[in-house]
Tab-separated table of N, CA and C in Angstrom:
chain	number	residue	atom	x	y	z
A	1	MET	N	39.902	39.081	-20.227
A	1	MET	CA	39.969	37.824	-19.539
A	1	MET	C	38.941	37.773	-18.408
A	2	ASN	N	38.733	38.875	-17.745
A	2	ASN	CA	37.791	38.929	-16.655
A	2	ASN	C	36.362	38.651	-17.118
A	3	SER	N	35.966	39.175	-18.290
A	3	SER	CA	34.607	38.935	-18.783
A	3	SER	C	34.431	37.479	-19.210
A	4	ARG	N	35.512	36.855	-19.743
A	4	ARG	CA	35.423	35.455	-20.109
A	4	ARG	C	35.260	34.592	-18.851
A	5	TRP	N	35.972	34.937	-17.779
A	5	TRP	CA	35.851	34.208	-16.527
A	5	TRP	C	34.435	34.356	-15.971
A	6	ASN	N	33.853	35.567	-16.011
A	6	ASN	CA	32.495	35.811	-15.546
A	6	ASN	C	31.491	34.997	-16.350
A	7	SER	N	31.708	34.870	-17.653
A	7	SER	CA	30.810	34.078	-18.497
A	7	SER	C	30.850	32.610	-18.103
A	8	ARG	N	32.062	32.123	-17.816
A	8	ARG	CA	32.187	30.716	-17.407
A	8	ARG	C	31.510	30.474	-16.063
A	9	VAL	N	31.711	31.395	-15.128
A	9	VAL	CA	31.082	31.260	-13.818
A	9	VAL	C	29.568	31.306	-13.963
A	10	ALA	N	29.064	32.233	-14.770
A	10	ALA	CA	27.624	32.346	-14.981
A	10	ALA	C	27.074	31.071	-15.624
A	11	ALA	N	27.802	30.524	-16.601
A	11	ALA	CA	27.365	29.292	-17.263
A	11	ALA	C	27.361	28.126	-16.281
A	12	ALA	N	28.364	28.043	-15.419
A	12	ALA	CA	28.434	26.964	-14.434
A	12	ALA	C	27.286	27.067	-13.433
A	13	ILE	N	26.999	28.290	-12.996
A	13	ILE	CA	25.891	28.498	-12.051
A	13	ILE	C	24.565	28.126	-12.706
A	14	LEU	N	24.368	28.547	-13.941
A	14	LEU	CA	23.137	28.223	-14.661
A	14	LEU	C	23.000	26.720	-14.847
A	15	ALA	N	24.080	26.041	-15.205
A	15	ALA	CA	24.044	24.585	-15.386
A	15	ALA	C	23.715	23.885	-14.072
A	16	ALA	N	24.316	24.363	-12.973
A	16	ALA	CA	24.032	23.771	-11.662
A	16	ALA	C	22.582	23.994	-11.274
A	17	PHE	N	22.060	25.182	-11.526
A	17	PHE	CA	20.672	25.489	-11.210
A	17	PHE	C	19.720	24.615	-12.024
A	18	LEU	N	19.949	24.520	-13.321
A	18	LEU	CA	19.079	23.711	-14.169
A	18	LEU	C	19.156	22.242	-13.795
A	19	GLY	N	20.333	21.768	-13.450
A	19	GLY	CA	20.480	20.375	-13.043
A	19	GLY	C	19.773	20.102	-11.735
A	20	ALA	N	19.874	21.015	-10.778
A	20	ALA	CA	19.242	20.837	-9.477
A	20	ALA	C	17.733	20.921	-9.572
A	21	SER	N	17.235	21.739	-10.478
A	21	SER	CA	15.783	21.884	-10.582
A	21	SER	C	15.169	20.830	-11.474
A	22	GLY	N	16.005	20.036	-12.127
A	22	GLY	CA	15.489	18.980	-12.987
A	22	GLY	C	15.185	19.456	-14.381
A	23	CYS	N	15.435	20.726	-14.691
A	23	CYS	CA	15.163	21.234	-16.026
A	23	CYS	C	16.106	20.577	-17.013
A	24	GLY	N	15.612	20.298	-18.167
A	24	GLY	CA	16.428	19.705	-19.200
A	24	GLY	C	16.430	18.196	-19.146
A	25	ASP	N	15.969	17.584	-18.043
A	25	ASP	CA	15.933	16.144	-17.931
A	25	ASP	C	14.574	15.583	-18.319
A	26	GLY	N	13.596	16.428	-18.574
A	26	GLY	CA	12.242	15.944	-18.810
A	26	GLY	C	11.713	15.381	-17.503
A	27	ASP	N	10.802	14.448	-17.586
A	27	ASP	CA	10.261	13.813	-16.393
A	27	ASP	C	10.767	12.390	-16.266
A	28	LYS	N	11.974	12.127	-16.737
A	28	LYS	CA	12.540	10.794	-16.680
A	28	LYS	C	12.899	10.455	-15.238
A	29	PRO	N	12.531	9.227	-14.790
A	29	PRO	CA	12.966	8.814	-13.457
A	29	PRO	C	14.460	8.508	-13.477
A	30	ALA	N	15.055	8.515	-12.315
A	30	ALA	CA	16.472	8.187	-12.205
A	30	ALA	C	16.688	6.744	-12.655
A	31	PRO	N	17.835	6.459	-13.250
A	31	PRO	CA	18.109	5.091	-13.677
A	31	PRO	C	18.015	4.126	-12.498
A	32	GLY	N	17.313	3.024	-12.688
A	32	GLY	CA	17.156	2.033	-11.636
A	32	GLY	C	16.046	2.341	-10.650
A	33	ALA	N	15.415	3.506	-10.758
A	33	ALA	CA	14.326	3.862	-9.845
A	33	ALA	C	13.081	3.066	-10.216
A	34	PRO	N	12.288	2.655	-9.215
A	34	PRO	CA	11.067	1.921	-9.535
A	34	PRO	C	10.073	2.840	-10.244
A	35	PRO	N	9.209	2.257	-11.061
A	35	PRO	CA	8.220	3.096	-11.735
A	35	PRO	C	7.278	3.719	-10.710
A	36	PRO	N	6.716	4.872	-11.025
A	36	PRO	CA	5.804	5.525	-10.070
A	36	PRO	C	4.543	4.688	-9.866
A	37	ALA	N	3.929	4.887	-8.730
A	37	ALA	CA	2.697	4.169	-8.415
A	37	ALA	C	1.573	4.628	-9.331
A	38	PRO	N	0.732	3.687	-9.759
A	38	PRO	CA	-0.432	4.092	-10.535
A	38	PRO	C	-1.309	5.010	-9.684
A	39	ARG	N	-1.755	6.087	-10.244
A	39	ARG	CA	-2.618	7.038	-9.538
A	39	ARG	C	-3.900	7.208	-10.320
A	40	GLY	N	-4.813	7.924	-9.733
A	40	GLY	CA	-6.077	8.179	-10.388
A	40	GLY	C	-7.208	7.473	-9.668
A	41	ALA	N	-8.412	7.744	-10.135
A	41	ALA	CA	-9.613	7.228	-9.481
A	41	ALA	C	-9.678	5.707	-9.505
A	42	ALA	N	-9.293	5.082	-10.614
A	42	ALA	CA	-9.384	3.621	-10.716
A	42	ALA	C	-8.412	2.948	-9.745
A	43	ALA	N	-7.182	3.444	-9.655
A	43	ALA	CA	-6.200	2.867	-8.734
A	43	ALA	C	-6.657	3.051	-7.286
A	44	GLN	N	-7.159	4.237	-6.950
A	44	GLN	CA	-7.610	4.479	-5.583
A	44	GLN	C	-8.841	3.640	-5.258
A	45	ALA	N	-9.736	3.452	-6.223
A	45	ALA	CA	-10.916	2.610	-5.995
A	45	ALA	C	-10.507	1.168	-5.718
A	46	ASP	N	-9.525	0.660	-6.476
A	46	ASP	CA	-9.025	-0.695	-6.225
A	46	ASP	C	-8.401	-0.781	-4.833
A	47	ALA	N	-7.582	0.203	-4.461
A	47	ALA	CA	-6.943	0.213	-3.149
A	47	ALA	C	-7.991	0.302	-2.034
A	48	ASP	N	-9.010	1.123	-2.226
A	48	ASP	CA	-10.072	1.245	-1.218
A	48	ASP	C	-10.803	-0.080	-1.041
A	49	ARG	N	-11.153	-0.717	-2.137
A	49	ARG	CA	-11.889	-1.994	-2.095
A	49	ARG	C	-11.074	-3.069	-1.376
A	50	LEU	N	-9.825	-3.236	-1.803
A	50	LEU	CA	-8.980	-4.255	-1.192
A	50	LEU	C	-8.586	-3.873	0.232
A	51	GLY	N	-8.378	-2.577	0.488
A	51	GLY	CA	-8.018	-2.109	1.820
A	51	GLY	C	-9.100	-2.379	2.857
A	52	ARG	N	-10.370	-2.232	2.474
A	52	ARG	CA	-11.472	-2.546	3.400
A	52	ARG	C	-11.433	-4.022	3.789
A	53	GLU	N	-11.173	-4.881	2.810
A	53	GLU	CA	-11.092	-6.322	3.076
A	53	GLU	C	-9.910	-6.643	3.993
A	54	VAL	N	-8.746	-6.029	3.717
A	54	VAL	CA	-7.556	-6.245	4.535
A	54	VAL	C	-7.844	-5.823	5.976
A	55	PHE	N	-8.429	-4.649	6.143
A	55	PHE	CA	-8.733	-4.146	7.482
A	55	PHE	C	-9.679	-5.101	8.204
A	56	ASP	N	-10.721	-5.552	7.526
A	56	ASP	CA	-11.695	-6.443	8.138
A	56	ASP	C	-11.044	-7.751	8.585
A	57	LEU	N	-10.184	-8.326	7.755
A	57	LEU	CA	-9.502	-9.565	8.141
A	57	LEU	C	-8.666	-9.377	9.397
A	58	LEU	N	-7.903	-8.294	9.439
A	58	LEU	CA	-7.051	-8.050	10.595
A	58	LEU	C	-7.862	-7.713	11.842
A	59	ASP	N	-8.978	-7.033	11.669
A	59	ASP	CA	-9.863	-6.735	12.790
A	59	ASP	C	-10.443	-8.027	13.363
A	60	ARG	N	-10.830	-8.934	12.498
A	60	ARG	CA	-11.363	-10.231	12.949
A	60	ARG	C	-10.266	-11.049	13.640
A	61	ALA	N	-9.053	-11.004	13.105
A	61	ALA	CA	-7.948	-11.726	13.734
A	61	ALA	C	-7.669	-11.180	15.127
A	62	ALA	N	-7.716	-9.869	15.282
A	62	ALA	CA	-7.496	-9.252	16.596
A	62	ALA	C	-8.618	-9.612	17.563
A	63	SER	N	-9.851	-9.647	17.086
A	63	SER	CA	-10.986	-10.038	17.935
A	63	SER	C	-10.843	-11.487	18.382
A	64	TYR	N	-10.437	-12.351	17.477
A	64	TYR	CA	-10.210	-13.753	17.802
A	64	TYR	C	-9.129	-13.859	18.882
A	65	ALA	N	-8.013	-13.161	18.694
A	65	ALA	CA	-6.911	-13.221	19.651
A	65	ALA	C	-7.333	-12.711	21.023
A	66	ALA	N	-8.211	-11.731	21.057
A	66	ALA	CA	-8.674	-11.179	22.337
A	66	ALA	C	-9.420	-12.219	23.165
A	67	THR	N	-10.024	-13.196	22.515
A	67	THR	CA	-10.770	-14.218	23.249
A	67	THR	C	-10.069	-15.575	23.277
A	68	HIS	N	-8.873	-15.656	22.723
A	68	HIS	CA	-8.141	-16.927	22.683
A	68	HIS	C	-6.705	-16.769	23.190
A	69	GLN	N	-6.559	-16.148	24.345
A	69	GLN	CA	-5.277	-15.991	25.013
A	69	GLN	C	-4.193	-15.420	24.096
A	70	ARG	N	-4.563	-14.404	23.340
A	70	ARG	CA	-3.653	-13.668	22.449
A	70	ARG	C	-3.068	-14.523	21.326
A	71	ARG	N	-3.730	-15.611	20.998
A	71	ARG	CA	-3.313	-16.424	19.852
A	71	ARG	C	-4.201	-16.060	18.676
A	72	TYR	N	-3.578	-15.856	17.538
A	72	TYR	CA	-4.319	-15.512	16.328
A	72	TYR	C	-4.897	-16.775	15.699
A	73	PRO	N	-5.932	-16.637	14.910
A	73	PRO	CA	-6.560	-17.833	14.329
A	73	PRO	C	-5.591	-18.579	13.408
A	74	PRO	N	-5.579	-19.913	13.505
A	74	PRO	CA	-4.678	-20.692	12.646
A	74	PRO	C	-5.137	-20.726	11.182
A	75	SER	N	-6.396	-20.361	10.947
A	75	SER	CA	-6.915	-20.324	9.577
A	75	SER	C	-8.049	-19.303	9.502
A	76	LEU	N	-8.361	-18.906	8.292
A	76	LEU	CA	-9.487	-17.985	8.120
A	76	LEU	C	-10.794	-18.644	8.553
A	77	ARG	N	-10.937	-19.917	8.231
A	77	ARG	CA	-12.166	-20.622	8.613
A	77	ARG	C	-12.362	-20.596	10.123
A	78	GLU	N	-11.258	-20.769	10.868
A	78	GLU	CA	-11.326	-20.723	12.333
A	78	GLU	C	-11.792	-19.342	12.812
A	79	ALA	N	-11.460	-18.316	12.050
A	79	ALA	CA	-11.873	-16.948	12.389
A	79	ALA	C	-13.280	-16.642	11.874
A	80	GLY	N	-13.891	-17.605	11.187
A	80	GLY	CA	-15.246	-17.401	10.674
A	80	GLY	C	-15.290	-16.632	9.369
A	81	VAL	N	-14.218	-16.736	8.570
A	81	VAL	CA	-14.127	-15.998	7.319
A	81	VAL	C	-13.833	-16.979	6.184
A	82	ASP	N	-14.506	-16.813	5.067
A	82	ASP	CA	-14.201	-17.613	3.881
A	82	ASP	C	-12.979	-17.042	3.185
A	83	SER	N	-12.145	-17.919	2.665
A	83	SER	CA	-10.953	-17.440	1.964
A	83	SER	C	-11.278	-16.960	0.554
A	84	LEU	N	-12.405	-17.389	0.011
A	84	LEU	CA	-12.802	-16.973	-1.334
A	84	LEU	C	-14.184	-16.339	-1.323
A	85	THR	N	-14.319	-15.271	-2.056
A	85	THR	CA	-15.619	-14.673	-2.344
A	85	THR	C	-15.709	-14.627	-3.863
A	86	PRO	N	-16.832	-14.254	-4.412
A	86	PRO	CA	-16.883	-14.150	-5.876
A	86	PRO	C	-15.865	-13.159	-6.446
A	87	ALA	N	-15.480	-12.150	-5.680
A	87	ALA	CA	-14.587	-11.104	-6.196
A	87	ALA	C	-13.132	-11.230	-5.760
A	88	VAL	N	-12.875	-11.731	-4.544
A	88	VAL	CA	-11.514	-11.720	-4.004
A	88	VAL	C	-11.123	-13.051	-3.368
A	89	ALA	N	-9.819	-13.240	-3.256
A	89	ALA	CA	-9.231	-14.327	-2.470
A	89	ALA	C	-8.522	-13.674	-1.293
A	90	ARG	N	-8.632	-14.296	-0.116
A	90	ARG	CA	-8.071	-13.698	1.093
A	90	ARG	C	-7.117	-14.669	1.776
A	91	VAL	N	-6.041	-14.121	2.307
A	91	VAL	CA	-5.030	-14.910	3.019
A	91	VAL	C	-4.690	-14.173	4.307
A	92	LEU	N	-4.565	-14.937	5.377
A	92	LEU	CA	-4.129	-14.375	6.648
A	92	LEU	C	-2.893	-15.154	7.088
A	93	GLU	N	-1.754	-14.491	7.107
A	93	GLU	CA	-0.508	-15.108	7.568
A	93	GLU	C	-0.360	-14.808	9.051
A	94	THR	N	-0.232	-15.849	9.864
A	94	THR	CA	-0.133	-15.627	11.303
A	94	THR	C	1.176	-16.135	11.890
A	95	GLU	N	2.132	-16.466	11.049
A	95	GLU	CA	3.484	-16.781	11.537
A	95	GLU	C	4.139	-15.436	11.823
A	96	GLY	N	4.371	-15.131	13.067
A	96	GLY	CA	4.846	-13.802	13.423
A	96	GLY	C	3.656	-12.856	13.497
A	97	PRO	N	3.905	-11.550	13.453
A	97	PRO	CA	2.773	-10.609	13.472
A	97	PRO	C	1.873	-10.850	12.256
A	98	PRO	N	0.563	-10.901	12.463
A	98	PRO	CA	-0.354	-11.197	11.354
A	98	PRO	C	-0.257	-10.192	10.205
A	99	VAL	N	-0.382	-10.727	9.003
A	99	VAL	CA	-0.412	-9.944	7.771
A	99	VAL	C	-1.589	-10.457	6.953
A	100	ALA	N	-2.419	-9.542	6.478
A	100	ALA	CA	-3.554	-9.912	5.621
A	100	ALA	C	-3.226	-9.547	4.181
A	101	ILE	N	-3.601	-10.440	3.270
A	101	ILE	CA	-3.417	-10.220	1.842
A	101	ILE	C	-4.748	-10.486	1.164
A	102	VAL	N	-5.162	-9.543	0.332
A	102	VAL	CA	-6.415	-9.714	-0.423
A	102	VAL	C	-6.089	-9.435	-1.879
A	103	MET	N	-6.539	-10.344	-2.755
A	103	MET	CA	-6.270	-10.179	-4.189
A	103	MET	C	-7.544	-10.381	-4.992
A	104	PHE	N	-7.641	-9.651	-6.090
A	104	PHE	CA	-8.777	-9.834	-6.978
A	104	PHE	C	-8.674	-11.205	-7.632
A	105	ARG	N	-9.786	-11.919	-7.698
A	105	ARG	CA	-9.777	-13.215	-8.364
A	105	ARG	C	-9.707	-13.052	-9.875
A	106	ARG	N	-10.272	-11.975	-10.379
A	106	ARG	CA	-10.219	-11.665	-11.812
A	106	ARG	C	-9.571	-10.284	-11.976
A	107	PRO	N	-8.238	-10.231	-12.010
A	107	PRO	CA	-7.564	-8.932	-12.044
A	107	PRO	C	-7.548	-8.250	-13.413
A	108	ILE	N	-8.041	-8.915	-14.444
A	108	ILE	CA	-8.061	-8.310	-15.775
A	108	ILE	C	-8.885	-7.021	-15.705
A	109	GLY	N	-8.291	-5.934	-16.178
A	109	GLY	CA	-8.976	-4.645	-16.177
A	109	GLY	C	-8.816	-3.860	-14.893
A	110	LYS	N	-8.168	-4.448	-13.900
A	110	LYS	CA	-7.927	-3.742	-12.639
A	110	LYS	C	-6.552	-3.079	-12.698
A	111	VAL	N	-6.424	-1.937	-12.063
A	111	VAL	CA	-5.132	-1.259	-11.993
A	111	VAL	C	-4.245	-1.968	-10.972
A	112	LEU	N	-4.834	-2.358	-9.843
A	112	LEU	CA	-4.120	-3.074	-8.791
A	112	LEU	C	-4.610	-4.514	-8.749
A	113	THR	N	-3.734	-5.431	-8.396
A	113	THR	CA	-4.132	-6.836	-8.353
A	113	THR	C	-4.307	-7.354	-6.933
A	114	SER	N	-3.534	-6.795	-5.979
A	114	SER	CA	-3.638	-7.250	-4.597
A	114	SER	C	-3.140	-6.164	-3.659
A	115	CYS	N	-3.517	-6.304	-2.386
A	115	CYS	CA	-3.030	-5.396	-1.346
A	115	CYS	C	-2.753	-6.209	-0.093
A	116	ARG	N	-1.827	-5.698	0.713
A	116	ARG	CA	-1.449	-6.379	1.946
A	116	ARG	C	-1.117	-5.356	3.015
A	117	ALA	N	-1.215	-5.794	4.267
A	117	ALA	CA	-0.840	-4.922	5.384
A	117	ALA	C	-0.660	-5.764	6.641
A	118	PRO	N	0.188	-5.298	7.555
A	118	PRO	CA	0.349	-5.963	8.848
A	118	PRO	C	-0.733	-5.504	9.818
A	119	ILE	N	-0.831	-6.187	10.927
A	119	ILE	CA	-1.860	-5.876	11.918
A	119	ILE	C	-1.706	-4.469	12.495
A	120	ASP	N	-0.546	-3.863	12.322
A	120	ASP	CA	-0.303	-2.498	12.828
A	120	ASP	C	-1.268	-1.471	12.247
A	121	ILE	N	-1.926	-1.786	11.133
A	121	ILE	CA	-2.844	-0.801	10.548
A	121	ILE	C	-4.034	-0.523	11.454
A	122	LEU	N	-4.362	-1.457	12.359
A	122	LEU	CA	-5.471	-1.210	13.283
A	122	LEU	C	-5.138	-0.019	14.186
A	123	GLU	N	-3.929	0.000	14.705
A	123	GLU	CA	-3.487	1.128	15.537
A	123	GLU	C	-3.320	2.392	14.697
A	124	GLU	N	-2.726	2.246	13.513
A	124	GLU	CA	-2.533	3.395	12.625
A	124	GLU	C	-3.878	4.055	12.312
A	125	SER	N	-4.883	3.245	12.068
A	125	SER	CA	-6.219	3.758	11.769
A	125	SER	C	-6.814	4.500	12.971
A	126	ALA	N	-6.605	3.948	14.150
A	126	ALA	CA	-7.133	4.580	15.365
A	126	ALA	C	-6.465	5.928	15.632
A	127	LEU	N	-5.193	6.043	15.280
A	127	LEU	CA	-4.456	7.279	15.539
A	127	LEU	C	-4.596	8.320	14.432
A	128	ASN	N	-5.043	7.904	13.241
A	128	ASN	CA	-5.079	8.803	12.085
A	128	ASN	C	-6.483	9.018	11.530
A	129	ASP	N	-7.449	9.127	12.414
A	129	ASP	CA	-8.813	9.429	11.999
A	129	ASP	C	-9.331	8.455	10.945
A	130	GLY	N	-9.000	7.178	11.115
A	130	GLY	CA	-9.523	6.144	10.228
A	130	GLY	C	-8.670	5.847	9.009
A	131	GLN	N	-7.607	6.591	8.801
A	131	GLN	CA	-6.761	6.348	7.628
A	131	GLN	C	-5.589	5.441	7.981
A	132	PHE	N	-5.187	4.606	7.021
A	132	PHE	CA	-4.041	3.726	7.202
A	132	PHE	C	-3.407	3.464	5.849
A	133	THR	N	-2.191	2.934	5.886
A	133	THR	CA	-1.425	2.698	4.666
A	133	THR	C	-1.298	1.213	4.404
A	134	ILE	N	-1.566	0.822	3.154
A	134	ILE	CA	-1.400	-0.556	2.721
A	134	ILE	C	-0.441	-0.573	1.538
A	135	THR	N	0.103	-1.736	1.255
A	135	THR	CA	0.967	-1.896	0.089
A	135	THR	C	0.199	-2.683	-0.950
A	136	CYS	N	0.065	-2.106	-2.130
A	136	CYS	CA	-0.683	-2.755	-3.205
A	136	CYS	C	0.245	-3.070	-4.375
A	137	THR	N	-0.044	-4.169	-5.034
A	137	THR	CA	0.727	-4.595	-6.192
A	137	THR	C	-0.055	-4.243	-7.446
A	138	ASP	N	0.638	-3.597	-8.397
A	138	ASP	CA	-0.027	-3.234	-9.651
A	138	ASP	C	0.091	-4.380	-10.654
A	139	SER	N	-0.459	-4.182	-11.831
A	139	SER	CA	-0.494	-5.249	-12.835
A	139	SER	C	0.894	-5.613	-13.367
A	140	THR	N	1.905	-4.795	-13.086
A	140	THR	CA	3.271	-5.129	-13.505
A	140	THR	C	4.038	-5.878	-12.424
A	141	GLY	N	3.427	-6.042	-11.254
A	141	GLY	CA	4.080	-6.740	-10.157
A	141	GLY	C	4.820	-5.839	-9.190
A	142	GLN	N	4.759	-4.531	-9.395
A	142	GLN	CA	5.424	-3.570	-8.504
A	142	GLN	C	4.520	-3.242	-7.314
A	143	GLY	N	5.110	-3.140	-6.122
A	143	GLY	CA	4.367	-2.766	-4.924
A	143	GLY	C	4.456	-1.274	-4.660
A	144	HIS	N	3.330	-0.684	-4.236
A	144	HIS	CA	3.273	0.751	-3.967
A	144	HIS	C	2.381	0.996	-2.752
A	145	PRO	N	2.705	2.017	-1.933
A	145	PRO	CA	1.846	2.340	-0.788
A	145	PRO	C	0.630	3.169	-1.214
A	146	TYR	N	-0.477	2.902	-0.574
A	146	TYR	CA	-1.707	3.673	-0.776
A	146	TYR	C	-2.316	3.951	0.579
A	147	THR	N	-2.892	5.129	0.727
A	147	THR	CA	-3.594	5.486	1.951
A	147	THR	C	-5.081	5.288	1.708
A	148	VAL	N	-5.705	4.550	2.620
A	148	VAL	CA	-7.137	4.264	2.514
A	148	VAL	C	-7.793	4.529	3.861
A	149	ARG	N	-9.099	4.456	3.890
A	149	ARG	CA	-9.877	4.713	5.108
A	149	ARG	C	-10.533	3.409	5.551
A	150	ARG	N	-10.577	3.212	6.865
A	150	ARG	CA	-11.192	1.979	7.400
A	150	ARG	C	-12.664	1.932	7.019
A	151	PRO	N	-13.223	0.715	6.960
A	151	PRO	CA	-14.638	0.590	6.601
A	151	PRO	C	-15.535	1.246	7.666
A	152	ALA	N	-16.684	1.693	7.223
A	152	ALA	CA	-17.656	2.288	8.151
A	152	ALA	C	-18.056	1.242	9.183
A	153	GLY	N	-18.251	1.680	10.407
A	153	GLY	CA	-18.674	0.782	11.457
A	153	GLY	C	-17.522	0.132	12.227
A	154	HIS	N	-16.309	0.465	11.895
A	154	HIS	CA	-15.157	-0.115	12.616
A	154	HIS	C	-14.539	0.922	13.489
């Protein structure tokens, strides 16, 4: 009886160990968990491209506010920025703390379709050697964080 009890204890310990380490489950995400963020060079290139635009918009908004009694520009045009370029569309939300959104005009073939960030990234960039975090939306509509570097000269 003692050896049978030891076998059961050993089996229970092994099952607990395998369950805790994720063995036997494959690489399946937990039920209801969001899909993982797209990774790789193409996803990071999209995030870098859109992140530079987001940073620039927020930097311009902060510069505008510095000379207009801490009021942010009511429109991109007022800040001296076009909302459309051949590659991207840009939006600056200034109700509350400013948020910049930049999206590819032709997202076909892109891993990410848009990125957004609040004005706090200016401080985050200053404190983290030029790096900051933005939220990007992939082609399935899921949002994921990406770390990017501020544009040169900022």
